[in-house]
Short mmCIF file of C-alpha atoms in Angstrom, two decimals:
data_model
loop_
_atom_site.label_atom_id
_atom_site.label_comp_id
_atom_site.label_asym_id
_atom_site.label_seq_id
_atom_site.Cartn_x
_atom_site.Cartn_y
_atom_site.Cartn_z
CA UNK A 4 -9.59 -9.31 -28.20
CA UNK A 5 -9.36 -10.67 -24.65
CA UNK A 6 -12.46 -12.14 -23.04
CA UNK A 7 -12.26 -9.58 -20.21
CA UNK A 8 -12.46 -6.76 -22.76
CA UNK A 9 -15.40 -8.39 -24.54
CA UNK A 10 -17.31 -8.74 -21.25
CA UNK A 11 -16.48 -5.14 -20.31
CA UNK A 12 -17.71 -3.89 -23.71
CA UNK A 13 -20.92 -5.89 -23.34
CA UNK A 14 -21.61 -4.41 -19.89
CA UNK A 15 -20.78 -0.89 -21.10
CA UNK A 16 -23.20 -1.32 -24.00
CA UNK A 17 -25.91 -2.43 -21.57
CA UNK A 18 -25.23 0.64 -19.42
CA UNK A 19 -25.48 2.94 -22.48
CA UNK A 20 -28.85 1.44 -23.40
CA UNK A 21 -30.19 1.49 -19.83
CA UNK A 22 -32.49 4.05 -18.32
CA UNK A 23 -30.71 6.00 -15.60
CA UNK A 24 -27.34 4.33 -16.11
CA UNK A 25 -28.21 1.30 -13.98
CA UNK A 26 -28.33 -2.39 -14.85
CA UNK A 27 -28.82 -5.66 -12.99
CA UNK A 28 -26.92 -8.73 -14.09
CA UNK A 29 -27.12 -12.38 -13.17
CA UNK A 30 -23.51 -13.46 -12.74
CA UNK A 31 -24.10 -17.09 -13.72
CA UNK A 32 -26.19 -16.15 -16.76
CA UNK A 33 -23.48 -13.77 -17.94
CA UNK A 34 -20.83 -16.45 -17.40
CA UNK A 35 -22.93 -18.88 -19.48
CA UNK A 36 -23.31 -16.29 -22.24
CA UNK A 37 -19.54 -15.89 -22.52
CA UNK A 38 -18.69 -19.55 -21.77
CA UNK A 39 -16.53 -18.66 -18.80
CA UNK A 40 -16.48 -19.22 -15.06
CA UNK A 41 -18.40 -16.80 -12.80
CA UNK A 42 -15.13 -15.66 -11.22
CA UNK A 43 -14.18 -14.17 -14.62
CA UNK A 44 -17.28 -11.98 -14.38
CA UNK A 45 -16.28 -10.98 -10.83
CA UNK A 46 -12.81 -10.06 -12.08
CA UNK A 47 -14.16 -7.83 -14.85
CA UNK A 48 -16.62 -6.09 -12.54
CA UNK A 49 -14.11 -5.51 -9.73
CA UNK A 50 -11.37 -4.20 -12.03
CA UNK A 51 -13.34 -2.30 -14.69
CA UNK A 52 -16.38 -1.02 -12.78
CA UNK A 53 -14.88 0.33 -9.56
CA UNK A 54 -15.94 3.42 -7.58
CA UNK A 55 -12.76 5.16 -8.70
CA UNK A 56 -13.96 4.75 -12.27
CA UNK A 57 -17.39 6.19 -11.46
CA UNK A 58 -19.46 3.08 -10.77
CA UNK A 59 -21.41 1.84 -7.79
CA UNK A 60 -21.58 -1.95 -7.64
CA UNK A 61 -23.97 -3.80 -5.35
CA UNK A 62 -24.40 -7.54 -5.23
CA UNK A 63 -26.70 -10.05 -3.63
CA UNK A 64 -25.58 -13.64 -3.41
CA UNK A 65 -27.70 -16.75 -3.65
CA UNK A 66 -30.05 -18.31 -6.17
CA UNK A 67 -31.93 -15.09 -6.91
CA UNK A 68 -28.79 -13.03 -6.57
CA UNK A 69 -27.80 -10.21 -8.84
CA UNK A 70 -25.10 -7.66 -9.49
CA UNK A 71 -26.33 -4.09 -9.88
CA UNK A 72 -24.00 -1.63 -11.61
CA UNK A 73 -24.79 2.08 -11.55
CA UNK A 74 -22.84 4.65 -13.53
CA UNK A 75 -22.49 7.91 -11.63
CA UNK A 76 -22.09 11.19 -13.46
CA UNK A 77 -18.50 12.31 -13.68
CA UNK A 78 -17.07 15.32 -11.91
CA UNK A 79 -15.28 16.11 -8.69
CA UNK A 80 -18.49 16.34 -6.65
CA UNK A 81 -19.74 13.04 -8.02
CA UNK A 82 -16.48 11.30 -7.25
CA UNK A 83 -16.51 12.58 -3.67
CA UNK A 84 -20.07 11.33 -3.30
CA UNK A 85 -19.03 7.95 -4.72
CA UNK A 86 -16.37 7.63 -2.03
CA UNK A 87 -18.99 8.49 0.59
CA UNK A 88 -21.41 5.93 -0.85
CA UNK A 89 -18.77 3.21 -0.85
CA UNK A 90 -17.83 3.95 2.74
CA UNK A 91 -21.35 3.15 3.96
CA UNK A 92 -21.24 -0.62 3.74
CA UNK A 93 -24.12 -3.08 4.07
CA UNK A 94 -25.64 -1.53 7.17
CA UNK A 95 -25.39 1.73 9.08
CA UNK A 96 -26.62 3.03 12.43
CA UNK A 97 -28.77 6.17 12.55
CA UNK A 98 -26.08 8.27 14.26
CA UNK A 99 -23.44 7.28 11.73
CA UNK A 100 -25.81 8.00 8.84
CA UNK A 101 -26.58 11.44 10.26
CA UNK A 102 -22.85 12.15 10.57
CA UNK A 103 -22.36 11.24 6.90
CA UNK A 104 -25.25 13.48 5.87
CA UNK A 105 -23.87 16.35 7.97
CA UNK A 106 -20.43 15.93 6.39
CA UNK A 107 -21.98 15.97 2.91
CA UNK A 108 -23.76 19.20 3.81
CA UNK A 109 -20.64 20.74 5.40
CA UNK A 110 -18.64 20.00 2.24
CA UNK A 111 -21.39 21.40 -0.03
CA UNK A 112 -22.15 18.03 -1.59
CA UNK A 113 -25.83 18.45 -0.71
CA UNK A 114 -27.90 21.45 0.28
CA UNK A 115 -29.74 21.97 3.58
CA UNK A 116 -33.13 20.89 2.24
CA UNK A 117 -31.70 17.65 0.87
CA UNK A 118 -29.94 16.99 4.17
CA UNK A 119 -33.25 17.40 6.03
CA UNK A 120 -35.04 15.06 3.61
CA UNK A 121 -32.30 12.46 3.94
CA UNK A 122 -32.34 12.55 7.74
CA UNK A 123 -36.14 12.26 7.75
CA UNK A 124 -36.05 9.24 5.43
CA UNK A 125 -33.63 7.25 7.58
CA UNK A 126 -35.00 7.78 11.09
CA UNK A 127 -35.99 4.78 13.16
CA UNK A 128 -39.58 6.05 12.98
CA UNK A 129 -39.47 6.04 9.17
CA UNK A 130 -38.11 2.47 9.19
CA UNK A 131 -40.55 0.50 11.36
CA UNK A 132 -38.71 -2.83 11.20
CA UNK A 133 -36.59 -4.64 13.76
CA UNK A 134 -32.81 -4.75 13.84
CA UNK A 135 -30.63 -5.74 12.03
CA UNK A 136 -32.94 -5.22 9.05
CA UNK A 137 -33.44 -1.54 9.98
CA UNK A 138 -29.76 -0.66 9.62
CA UNK A 139 -29.53 -2.60 6.34
CA UNK A 140 -32.55 -0.78 4.90
CA UNK A 141 -31.17 2.54 6.19
CA UNK A 142 -27.88 1.89 4.34
CA UNK A 143 -29.72 1.08 1.10
CA UNK A 144 -31.89 4.19 1.34
CA UNK A 145 -28.94 6.46 2.12
CA UNK A 146 -26.84 5.03 -0.71
CA UNK A 147 -29.66 5.41 -3.21
CA UNK A 148 -30.37 8.99 -2.17
CA UNK A 149 -26.69 9.87 -2.55
CA UNK A 150 -26.54 8.17 -5.96
CA UNK A 151 -29.59 10.20 -7.01
CA UNK A 152 -27.87 13.50 -6.19
CA UNK A 153 -24.42 12.48 -7.48
#
């Protein structure tokens, strides 16, 4: 069996055993476990755990960095939400976030009450920090709310 397949199986097993279908990995630790280079881990994650396959992947670089993989429930609605989530990026302005929420409501991906809650959670008033941190936090909150309803 190829190393890529072994790594994929290991990650899938971790996801099965996880609570909520979400895991956090240390890229270097995983590379050490499988005696490979970290770029091999990147390859497996980017090719086997993509949004099109129903996964949300977030990463933070640096010494305390991690890779978070979230499995999203399957279905047409979930896949549309995954595409929305992946279009958000690392940061998002309030107006752009509201437009995304409105589109999700217009396409029946979320109901009116959820749309109101989402807008309330991402206002500048709800995020009393300075830019650019505010737009980064707003993006994280919006992504996580959409993952929760996917």
